[in-house]
PDB file of C-alpha atoms in Angstrom:
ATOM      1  CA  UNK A 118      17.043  63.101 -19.513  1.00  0.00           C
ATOM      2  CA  UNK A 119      19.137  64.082 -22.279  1.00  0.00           C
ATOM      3  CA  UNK A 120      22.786  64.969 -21.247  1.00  0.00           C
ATOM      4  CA  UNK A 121      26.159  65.520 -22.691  1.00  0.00           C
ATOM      5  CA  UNK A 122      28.481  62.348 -23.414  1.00  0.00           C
ATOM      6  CA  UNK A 123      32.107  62.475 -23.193  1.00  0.00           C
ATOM      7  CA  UNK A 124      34.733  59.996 -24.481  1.00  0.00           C
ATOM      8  CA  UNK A 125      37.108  58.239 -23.511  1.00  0.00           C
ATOM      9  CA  UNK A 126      36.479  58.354 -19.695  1.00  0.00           C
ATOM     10  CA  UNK A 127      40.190  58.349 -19.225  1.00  0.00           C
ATOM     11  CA  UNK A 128      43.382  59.090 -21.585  1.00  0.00           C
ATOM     12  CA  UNK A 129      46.740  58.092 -21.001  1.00  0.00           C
ATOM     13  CA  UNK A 130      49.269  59.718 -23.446  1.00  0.00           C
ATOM     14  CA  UNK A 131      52.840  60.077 -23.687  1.00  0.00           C
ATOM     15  CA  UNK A 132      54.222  63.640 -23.724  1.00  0.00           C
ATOM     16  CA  UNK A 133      54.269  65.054 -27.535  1.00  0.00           C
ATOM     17  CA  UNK A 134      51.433  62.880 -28.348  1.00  0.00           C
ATOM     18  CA  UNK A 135      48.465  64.890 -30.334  1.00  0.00           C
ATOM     19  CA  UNK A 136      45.058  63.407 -28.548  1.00  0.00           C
ATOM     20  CA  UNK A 137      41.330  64.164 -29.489  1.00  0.00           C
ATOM     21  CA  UNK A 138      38.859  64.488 -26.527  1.00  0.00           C
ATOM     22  CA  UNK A 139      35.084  63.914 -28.106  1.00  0.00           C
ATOM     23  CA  UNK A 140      32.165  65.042 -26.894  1.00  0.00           C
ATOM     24  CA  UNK A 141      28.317  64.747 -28.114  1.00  0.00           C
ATOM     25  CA  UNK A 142      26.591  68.043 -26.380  1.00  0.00           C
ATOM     26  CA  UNK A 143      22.965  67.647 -26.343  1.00  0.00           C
ATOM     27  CA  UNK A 144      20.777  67.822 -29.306  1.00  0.00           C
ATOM     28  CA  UNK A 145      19.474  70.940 -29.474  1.00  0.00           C
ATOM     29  CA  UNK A 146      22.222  73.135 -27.882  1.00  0.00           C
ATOM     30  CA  UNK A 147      23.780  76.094 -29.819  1.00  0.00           C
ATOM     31  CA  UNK A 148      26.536  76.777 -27.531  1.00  0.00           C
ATOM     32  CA  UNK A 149      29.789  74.568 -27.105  1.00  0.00           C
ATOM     33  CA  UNK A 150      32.504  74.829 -24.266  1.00  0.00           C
ATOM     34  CA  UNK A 151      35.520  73.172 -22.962  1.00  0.00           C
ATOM     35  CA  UNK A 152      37.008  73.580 -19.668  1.00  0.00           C
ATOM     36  CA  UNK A 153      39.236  71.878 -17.707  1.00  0.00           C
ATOM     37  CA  UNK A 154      39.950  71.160 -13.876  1.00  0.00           C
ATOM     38  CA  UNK A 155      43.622  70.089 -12.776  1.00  0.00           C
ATOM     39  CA  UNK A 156      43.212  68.287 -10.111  1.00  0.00           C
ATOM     40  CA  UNK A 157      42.076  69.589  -6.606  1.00  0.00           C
ATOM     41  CA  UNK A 158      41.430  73.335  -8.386  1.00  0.00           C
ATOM     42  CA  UNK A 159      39.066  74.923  -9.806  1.00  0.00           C
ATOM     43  CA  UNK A 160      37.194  74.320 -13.209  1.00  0.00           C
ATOM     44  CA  UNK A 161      38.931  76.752 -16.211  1.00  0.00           C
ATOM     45  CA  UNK A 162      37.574  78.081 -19.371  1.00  0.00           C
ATOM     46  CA  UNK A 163      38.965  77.326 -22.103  1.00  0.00           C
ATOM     47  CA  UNK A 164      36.913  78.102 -25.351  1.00  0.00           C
ATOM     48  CA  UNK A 165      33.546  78.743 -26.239  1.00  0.00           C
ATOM     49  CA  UNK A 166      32.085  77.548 -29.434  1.00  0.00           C
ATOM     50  CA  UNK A 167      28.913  79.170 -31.377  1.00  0.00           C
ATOM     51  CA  UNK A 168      27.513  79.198 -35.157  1.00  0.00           C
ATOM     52  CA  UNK A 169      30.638  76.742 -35.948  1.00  0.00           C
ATOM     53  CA  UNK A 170      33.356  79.438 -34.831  1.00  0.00           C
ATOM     54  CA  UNK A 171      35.250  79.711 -31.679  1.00  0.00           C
ATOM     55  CA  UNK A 172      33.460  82.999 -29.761  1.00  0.00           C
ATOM     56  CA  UNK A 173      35.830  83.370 -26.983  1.00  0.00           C
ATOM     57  CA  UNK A 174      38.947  81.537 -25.741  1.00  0.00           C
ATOM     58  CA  UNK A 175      41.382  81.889 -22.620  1.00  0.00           C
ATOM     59  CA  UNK A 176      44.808  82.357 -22.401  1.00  0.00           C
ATOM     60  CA  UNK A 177      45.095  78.689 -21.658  1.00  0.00           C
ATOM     61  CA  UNK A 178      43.707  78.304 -25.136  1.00  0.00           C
ATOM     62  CA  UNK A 179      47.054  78.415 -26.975  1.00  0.00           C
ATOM     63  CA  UNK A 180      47.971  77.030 -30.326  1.00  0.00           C
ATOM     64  CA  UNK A 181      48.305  73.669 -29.283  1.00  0.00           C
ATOM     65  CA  UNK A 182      44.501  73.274 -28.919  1.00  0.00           C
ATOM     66  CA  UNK A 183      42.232  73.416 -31.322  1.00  0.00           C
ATOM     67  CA  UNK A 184      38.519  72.348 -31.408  1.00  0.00           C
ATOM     68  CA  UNK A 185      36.136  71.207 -34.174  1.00  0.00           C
ATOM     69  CA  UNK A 186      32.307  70.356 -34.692  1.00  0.00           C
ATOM     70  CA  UNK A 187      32.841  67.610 -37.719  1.00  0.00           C
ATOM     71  CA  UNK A 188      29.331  66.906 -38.555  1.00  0.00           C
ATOM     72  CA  UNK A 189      25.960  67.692 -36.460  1.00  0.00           C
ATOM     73  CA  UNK A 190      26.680  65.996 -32.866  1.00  0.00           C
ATOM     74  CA  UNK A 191      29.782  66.039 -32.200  1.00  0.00           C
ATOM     75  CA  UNK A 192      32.417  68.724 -30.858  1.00  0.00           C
ATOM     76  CA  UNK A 193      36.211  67.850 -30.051  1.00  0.00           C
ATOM     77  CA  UNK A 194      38.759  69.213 -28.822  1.00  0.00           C
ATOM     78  CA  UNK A 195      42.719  68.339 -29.894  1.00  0.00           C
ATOM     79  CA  UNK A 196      45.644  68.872 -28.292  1.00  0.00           C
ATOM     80  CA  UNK A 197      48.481  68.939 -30.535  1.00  0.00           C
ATOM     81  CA  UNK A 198      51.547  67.944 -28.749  1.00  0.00           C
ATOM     82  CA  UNK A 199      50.564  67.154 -25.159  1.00  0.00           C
ATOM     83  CA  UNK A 200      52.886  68.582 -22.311  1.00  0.00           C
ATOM     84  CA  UNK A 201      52.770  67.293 -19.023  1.00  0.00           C
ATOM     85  CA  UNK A 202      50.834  70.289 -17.228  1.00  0.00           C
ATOM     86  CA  UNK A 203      48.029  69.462 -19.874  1.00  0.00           C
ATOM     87  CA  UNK A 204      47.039  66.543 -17.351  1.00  0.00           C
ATOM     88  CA  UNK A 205      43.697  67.698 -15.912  1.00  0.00           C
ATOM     89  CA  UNK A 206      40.024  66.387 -16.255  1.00  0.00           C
ATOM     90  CA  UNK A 207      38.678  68.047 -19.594  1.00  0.00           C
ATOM     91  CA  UNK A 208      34.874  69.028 -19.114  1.00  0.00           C
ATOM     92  CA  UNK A 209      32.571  69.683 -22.213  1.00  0.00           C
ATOM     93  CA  UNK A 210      29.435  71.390 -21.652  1.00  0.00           C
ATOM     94  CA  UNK A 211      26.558  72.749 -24.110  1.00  0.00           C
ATOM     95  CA  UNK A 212      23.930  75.318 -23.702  1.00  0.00           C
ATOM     96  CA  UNK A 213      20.835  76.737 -25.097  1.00  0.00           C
ATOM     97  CA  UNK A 214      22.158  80.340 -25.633  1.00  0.00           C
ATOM     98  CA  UNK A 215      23.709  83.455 -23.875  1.00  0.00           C
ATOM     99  CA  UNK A 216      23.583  83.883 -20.193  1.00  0.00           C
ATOM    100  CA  UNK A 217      21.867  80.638 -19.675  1.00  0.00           C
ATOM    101  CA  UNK A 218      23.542  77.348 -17.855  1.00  0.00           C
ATOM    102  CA  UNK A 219      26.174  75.327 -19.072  1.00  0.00           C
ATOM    103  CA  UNK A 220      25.424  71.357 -18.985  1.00  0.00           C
ATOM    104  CA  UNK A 221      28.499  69.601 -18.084  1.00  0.00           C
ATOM    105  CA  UNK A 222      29.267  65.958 -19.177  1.00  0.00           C
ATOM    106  CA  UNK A 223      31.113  63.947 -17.033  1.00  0.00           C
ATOM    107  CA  UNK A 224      34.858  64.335 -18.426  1.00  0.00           C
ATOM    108  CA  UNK A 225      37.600  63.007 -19.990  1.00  0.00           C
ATOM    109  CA  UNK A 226      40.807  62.415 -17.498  1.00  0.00           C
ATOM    110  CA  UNK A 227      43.872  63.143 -19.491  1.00  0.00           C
ATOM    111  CA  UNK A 228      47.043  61.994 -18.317  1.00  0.00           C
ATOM    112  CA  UNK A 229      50.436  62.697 -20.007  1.00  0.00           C
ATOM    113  CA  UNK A 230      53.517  60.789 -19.177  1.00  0.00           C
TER     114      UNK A 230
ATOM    115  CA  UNK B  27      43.109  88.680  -8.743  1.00  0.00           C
ATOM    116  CA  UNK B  28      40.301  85.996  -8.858  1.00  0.00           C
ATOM    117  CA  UNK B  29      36.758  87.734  -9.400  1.00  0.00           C
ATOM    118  CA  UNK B  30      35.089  84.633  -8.057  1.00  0.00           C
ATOM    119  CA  UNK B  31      36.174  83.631  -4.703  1.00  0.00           C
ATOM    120  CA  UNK B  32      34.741  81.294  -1.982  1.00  0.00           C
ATOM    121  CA  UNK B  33      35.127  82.202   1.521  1.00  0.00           C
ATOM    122  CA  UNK B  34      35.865  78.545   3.492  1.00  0.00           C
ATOM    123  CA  UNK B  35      37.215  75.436   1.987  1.00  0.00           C
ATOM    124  CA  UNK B  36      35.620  72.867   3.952  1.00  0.00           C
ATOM    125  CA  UNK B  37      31.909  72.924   5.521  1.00  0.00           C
ATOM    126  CA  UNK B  38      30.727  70.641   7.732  1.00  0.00           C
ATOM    127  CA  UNK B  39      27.203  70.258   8.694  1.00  0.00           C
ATOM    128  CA  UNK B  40      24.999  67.748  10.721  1.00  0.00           C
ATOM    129  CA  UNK B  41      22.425  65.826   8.707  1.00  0.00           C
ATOM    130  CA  UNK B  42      19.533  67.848   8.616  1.00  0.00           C
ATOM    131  CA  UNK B  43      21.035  71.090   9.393  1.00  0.00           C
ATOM    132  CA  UNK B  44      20.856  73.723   7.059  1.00  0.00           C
ATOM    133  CA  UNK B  45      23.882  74.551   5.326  1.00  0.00           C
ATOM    134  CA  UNK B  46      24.901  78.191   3.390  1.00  0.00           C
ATOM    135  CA  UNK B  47      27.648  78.319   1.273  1.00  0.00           C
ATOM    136  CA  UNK B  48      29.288  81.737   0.513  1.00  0.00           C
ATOM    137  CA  UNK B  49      31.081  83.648  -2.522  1.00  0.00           C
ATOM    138  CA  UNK B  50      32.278  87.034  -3.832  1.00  0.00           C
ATOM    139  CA  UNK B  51      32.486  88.566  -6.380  1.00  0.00           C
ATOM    140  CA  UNK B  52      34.240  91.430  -7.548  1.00  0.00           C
ATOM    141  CA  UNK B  53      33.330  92.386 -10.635  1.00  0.00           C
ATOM    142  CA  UNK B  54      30.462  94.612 -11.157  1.00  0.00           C
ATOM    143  CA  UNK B  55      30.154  93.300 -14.557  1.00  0.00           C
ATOM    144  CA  UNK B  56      29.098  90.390 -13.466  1.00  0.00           C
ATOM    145  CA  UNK B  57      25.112  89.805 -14.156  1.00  0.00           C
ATOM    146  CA  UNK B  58      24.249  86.235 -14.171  1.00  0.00           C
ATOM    147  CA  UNK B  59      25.795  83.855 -11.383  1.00  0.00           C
ATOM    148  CA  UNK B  60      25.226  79.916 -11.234  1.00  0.00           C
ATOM    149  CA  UNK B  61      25.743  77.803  -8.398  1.00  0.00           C
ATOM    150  CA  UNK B  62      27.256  74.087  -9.208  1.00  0.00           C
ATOM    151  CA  UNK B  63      27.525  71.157  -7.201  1.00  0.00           C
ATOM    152  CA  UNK B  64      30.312  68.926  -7.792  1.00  0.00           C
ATOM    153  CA  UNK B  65      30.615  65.011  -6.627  1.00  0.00           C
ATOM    154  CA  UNK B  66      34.418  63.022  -6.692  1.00  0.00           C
ATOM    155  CA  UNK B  67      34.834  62.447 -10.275  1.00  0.00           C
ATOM    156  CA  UNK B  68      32.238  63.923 -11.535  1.00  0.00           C
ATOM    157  CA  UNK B  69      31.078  66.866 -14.224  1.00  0.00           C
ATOM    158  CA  UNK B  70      29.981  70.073 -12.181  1.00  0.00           C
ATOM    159  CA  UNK B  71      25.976  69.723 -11.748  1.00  0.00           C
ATOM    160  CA  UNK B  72      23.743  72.884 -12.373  1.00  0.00           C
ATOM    161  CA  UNK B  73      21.679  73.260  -9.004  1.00  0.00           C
ATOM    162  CA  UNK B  74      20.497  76.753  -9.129  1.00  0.00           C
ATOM    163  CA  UNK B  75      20.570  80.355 -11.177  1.00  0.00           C
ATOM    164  CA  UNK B  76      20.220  84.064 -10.247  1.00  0.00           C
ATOM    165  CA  UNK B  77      19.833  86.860 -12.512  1.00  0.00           C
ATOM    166  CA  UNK B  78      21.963  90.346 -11.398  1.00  0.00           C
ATOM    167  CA  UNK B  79      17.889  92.069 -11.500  1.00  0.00           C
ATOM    168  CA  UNK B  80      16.948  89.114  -8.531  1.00  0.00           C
ATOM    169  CA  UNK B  81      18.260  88.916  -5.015  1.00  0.00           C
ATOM    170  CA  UNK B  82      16.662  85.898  -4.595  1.00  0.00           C
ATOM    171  CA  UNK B  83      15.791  82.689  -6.507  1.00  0.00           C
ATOM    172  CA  UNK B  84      14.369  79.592  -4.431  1.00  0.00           C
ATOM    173  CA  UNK B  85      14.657  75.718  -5.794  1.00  0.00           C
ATOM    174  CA  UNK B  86      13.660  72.609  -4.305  1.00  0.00           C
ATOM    175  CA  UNK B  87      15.471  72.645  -0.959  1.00  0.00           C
ATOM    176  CA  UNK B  88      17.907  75.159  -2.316  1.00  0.00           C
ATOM    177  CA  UNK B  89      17.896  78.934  -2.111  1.00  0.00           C
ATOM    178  CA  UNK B  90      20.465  81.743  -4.022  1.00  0.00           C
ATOM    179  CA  UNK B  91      20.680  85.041  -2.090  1.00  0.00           C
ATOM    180  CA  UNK B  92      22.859  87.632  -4.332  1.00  0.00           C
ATOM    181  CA  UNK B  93      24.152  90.956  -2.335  1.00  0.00           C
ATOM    182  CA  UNK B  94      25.226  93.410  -5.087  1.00  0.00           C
ATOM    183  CA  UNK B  95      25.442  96.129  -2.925  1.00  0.00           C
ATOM    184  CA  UNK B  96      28.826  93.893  -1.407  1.00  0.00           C
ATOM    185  CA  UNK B  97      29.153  91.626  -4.295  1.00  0.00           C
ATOM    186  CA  UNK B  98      27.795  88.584  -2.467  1.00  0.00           C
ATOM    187  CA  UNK B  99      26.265  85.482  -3.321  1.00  0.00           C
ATOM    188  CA  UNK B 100      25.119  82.561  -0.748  1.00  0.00           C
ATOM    189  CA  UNK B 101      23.682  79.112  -1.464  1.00  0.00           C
ATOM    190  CA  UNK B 102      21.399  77.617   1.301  1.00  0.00           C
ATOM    191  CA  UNK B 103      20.785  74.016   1.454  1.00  0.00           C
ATOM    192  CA  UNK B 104      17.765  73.356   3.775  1.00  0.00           C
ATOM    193  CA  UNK B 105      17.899  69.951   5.914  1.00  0.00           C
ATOM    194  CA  UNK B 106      20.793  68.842   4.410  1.00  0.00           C
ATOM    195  CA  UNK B 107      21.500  65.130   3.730  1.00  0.00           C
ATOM    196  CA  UNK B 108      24.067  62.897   2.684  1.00  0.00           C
ATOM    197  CA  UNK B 109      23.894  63.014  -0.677  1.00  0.00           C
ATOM    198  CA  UNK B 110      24.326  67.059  -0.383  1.00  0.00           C
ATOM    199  CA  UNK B 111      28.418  65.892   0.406  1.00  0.00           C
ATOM    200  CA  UNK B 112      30.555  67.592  -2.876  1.00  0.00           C
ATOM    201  CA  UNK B 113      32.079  70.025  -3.414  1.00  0.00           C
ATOM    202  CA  UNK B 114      30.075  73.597  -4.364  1.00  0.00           C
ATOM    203  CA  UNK B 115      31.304  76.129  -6.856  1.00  0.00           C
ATOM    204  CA  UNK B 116      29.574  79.797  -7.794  1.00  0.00           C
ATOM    205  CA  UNK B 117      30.089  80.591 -11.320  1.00  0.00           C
ATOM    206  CA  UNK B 118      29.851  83.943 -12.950  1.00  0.00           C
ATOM    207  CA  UNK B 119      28.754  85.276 -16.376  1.00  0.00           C
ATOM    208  CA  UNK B 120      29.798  89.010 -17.264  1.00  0.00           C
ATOM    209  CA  UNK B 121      27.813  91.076 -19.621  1.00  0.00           C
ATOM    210  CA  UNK B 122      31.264  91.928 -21.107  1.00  0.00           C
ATOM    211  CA  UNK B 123      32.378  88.843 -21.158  1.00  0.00           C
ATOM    212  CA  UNK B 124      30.191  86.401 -23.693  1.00  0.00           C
ATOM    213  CA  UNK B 125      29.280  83.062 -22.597  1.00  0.00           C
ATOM    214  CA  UNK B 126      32.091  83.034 -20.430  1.00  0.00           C
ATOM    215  CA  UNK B 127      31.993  80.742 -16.974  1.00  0.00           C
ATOM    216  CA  UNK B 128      34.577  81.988 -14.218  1.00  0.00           C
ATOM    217  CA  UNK B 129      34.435  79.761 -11.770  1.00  0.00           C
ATOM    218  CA  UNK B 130      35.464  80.037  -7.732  1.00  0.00           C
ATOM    219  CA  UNK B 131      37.576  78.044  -5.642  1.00  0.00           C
ATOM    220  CA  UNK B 132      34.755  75.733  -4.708  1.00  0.00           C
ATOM    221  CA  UNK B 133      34.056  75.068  -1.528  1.00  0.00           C
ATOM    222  CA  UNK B 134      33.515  71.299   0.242  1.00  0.00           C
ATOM    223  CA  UNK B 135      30.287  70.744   1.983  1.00  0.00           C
ATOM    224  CA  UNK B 136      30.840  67.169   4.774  1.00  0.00           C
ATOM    225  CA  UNK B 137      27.472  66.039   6.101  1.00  0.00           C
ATOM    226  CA  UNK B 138      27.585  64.246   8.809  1.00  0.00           C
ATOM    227  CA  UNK B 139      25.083  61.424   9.389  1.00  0.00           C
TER     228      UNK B 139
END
């Protein structure tokens, strides 16, 4: 069953560090997202991705993140100089198109110290 | 305030019982709603969808009930097992609002063997 791959599992970074959190959606998905979950709350949007443009971001979405689909499989997301409330589990997640479900992969744990 | 909210925390059921899980919403925007099941350090798992034209979608063992006249949506787990224990979120898509997941509080569902 096809699903979306996240790496690494877990990031440990010092605070100011840039990091890149990769994902590979699944094949034959248009749509891109990132959310994240701090832990013990509730999973946050964070940007949407379509037709290699951002379509929609949060507030959280400052300009310390960025995202970026490089070639034809994968879609990252960089944080540019990490603060500690950045912590969280990072979730990517692909789609087939508007108002359909999101696929999540499993997540990326960042921790900044 | 939160559009998506859960109405209990914590749920616990007997094995075998059936189980319904609660949310509202308050947004009458809101036209496409997703339930997602969540395990301990895992990626949010799609179980079930309901379109705002439905009241009611059934799955295997599952089973969405939508209210819009109160801006309610219930997930029913029948004979619920073990492997049911995470933690359930409702999700919402608004026609005004792209591709867009808000998610609720999420609420924790115990089964007890």
């Amino acid at each position: 069953e096809p699903e979306v791959t996240q790496t690494p599992s877990h990031q440990v970074t010092q605070m100011g560090q840039e990091v890149i959190l990769r994902c590979v959606p699944i094949s034959n998905h248009l749509y891109f997202y990132w959310y994240r979950q701090i832990l013990g709350q509730k999973v946050e949007f964070l940007v949407s991705f379509y037709n290699n443009e951002i379509s929609e971001k949060s507030e959280i979405f400052d300009d310390q993140f960025s995202v970026e689909r490089p070639d034809g499989s994968n879609f990252t997301l960089k944080i540019r100089s990490t603060k500690l409330e950045d912590s969280a589990m990072y979730f990517c997640a692909s789609g087939t198109g508007r108002m359909t479900e999101a696929f999540f992969g499993q997540g990326t744990r960042l921790t900044v110290v | 305030g939160e559009s998506v909210g859960l109405h209990l925390p914590t749920l616990s059921v007997q094995e075998g019982d059936n189980s319904i899980i609660n949310c509202a919403y308050s947004n009458s925007a809101s036209d496409y709603f997703i339930w997602y099941k969540q395990e301990s350090g895992k990626g949010p798992q799609f179980i079930i969808d309901i379109r705002s034209n439905m009241d009611k979608r059934q799955g295997q063992r599952v089973t969405v009930l939508l209210n819009k006249t109160v801006k309610h949506l219930s997930l029913q787990i029948a004979a619920t097992q073990p492997g049911d224990s995470a933690v359930y979120f409702c999700a919402e898509i608004r026609s005004n609002a792209g591709n867009m997941l808000t998610f609720g509080g999420g609420t924790r569902l115990m089964v007890k063997p």
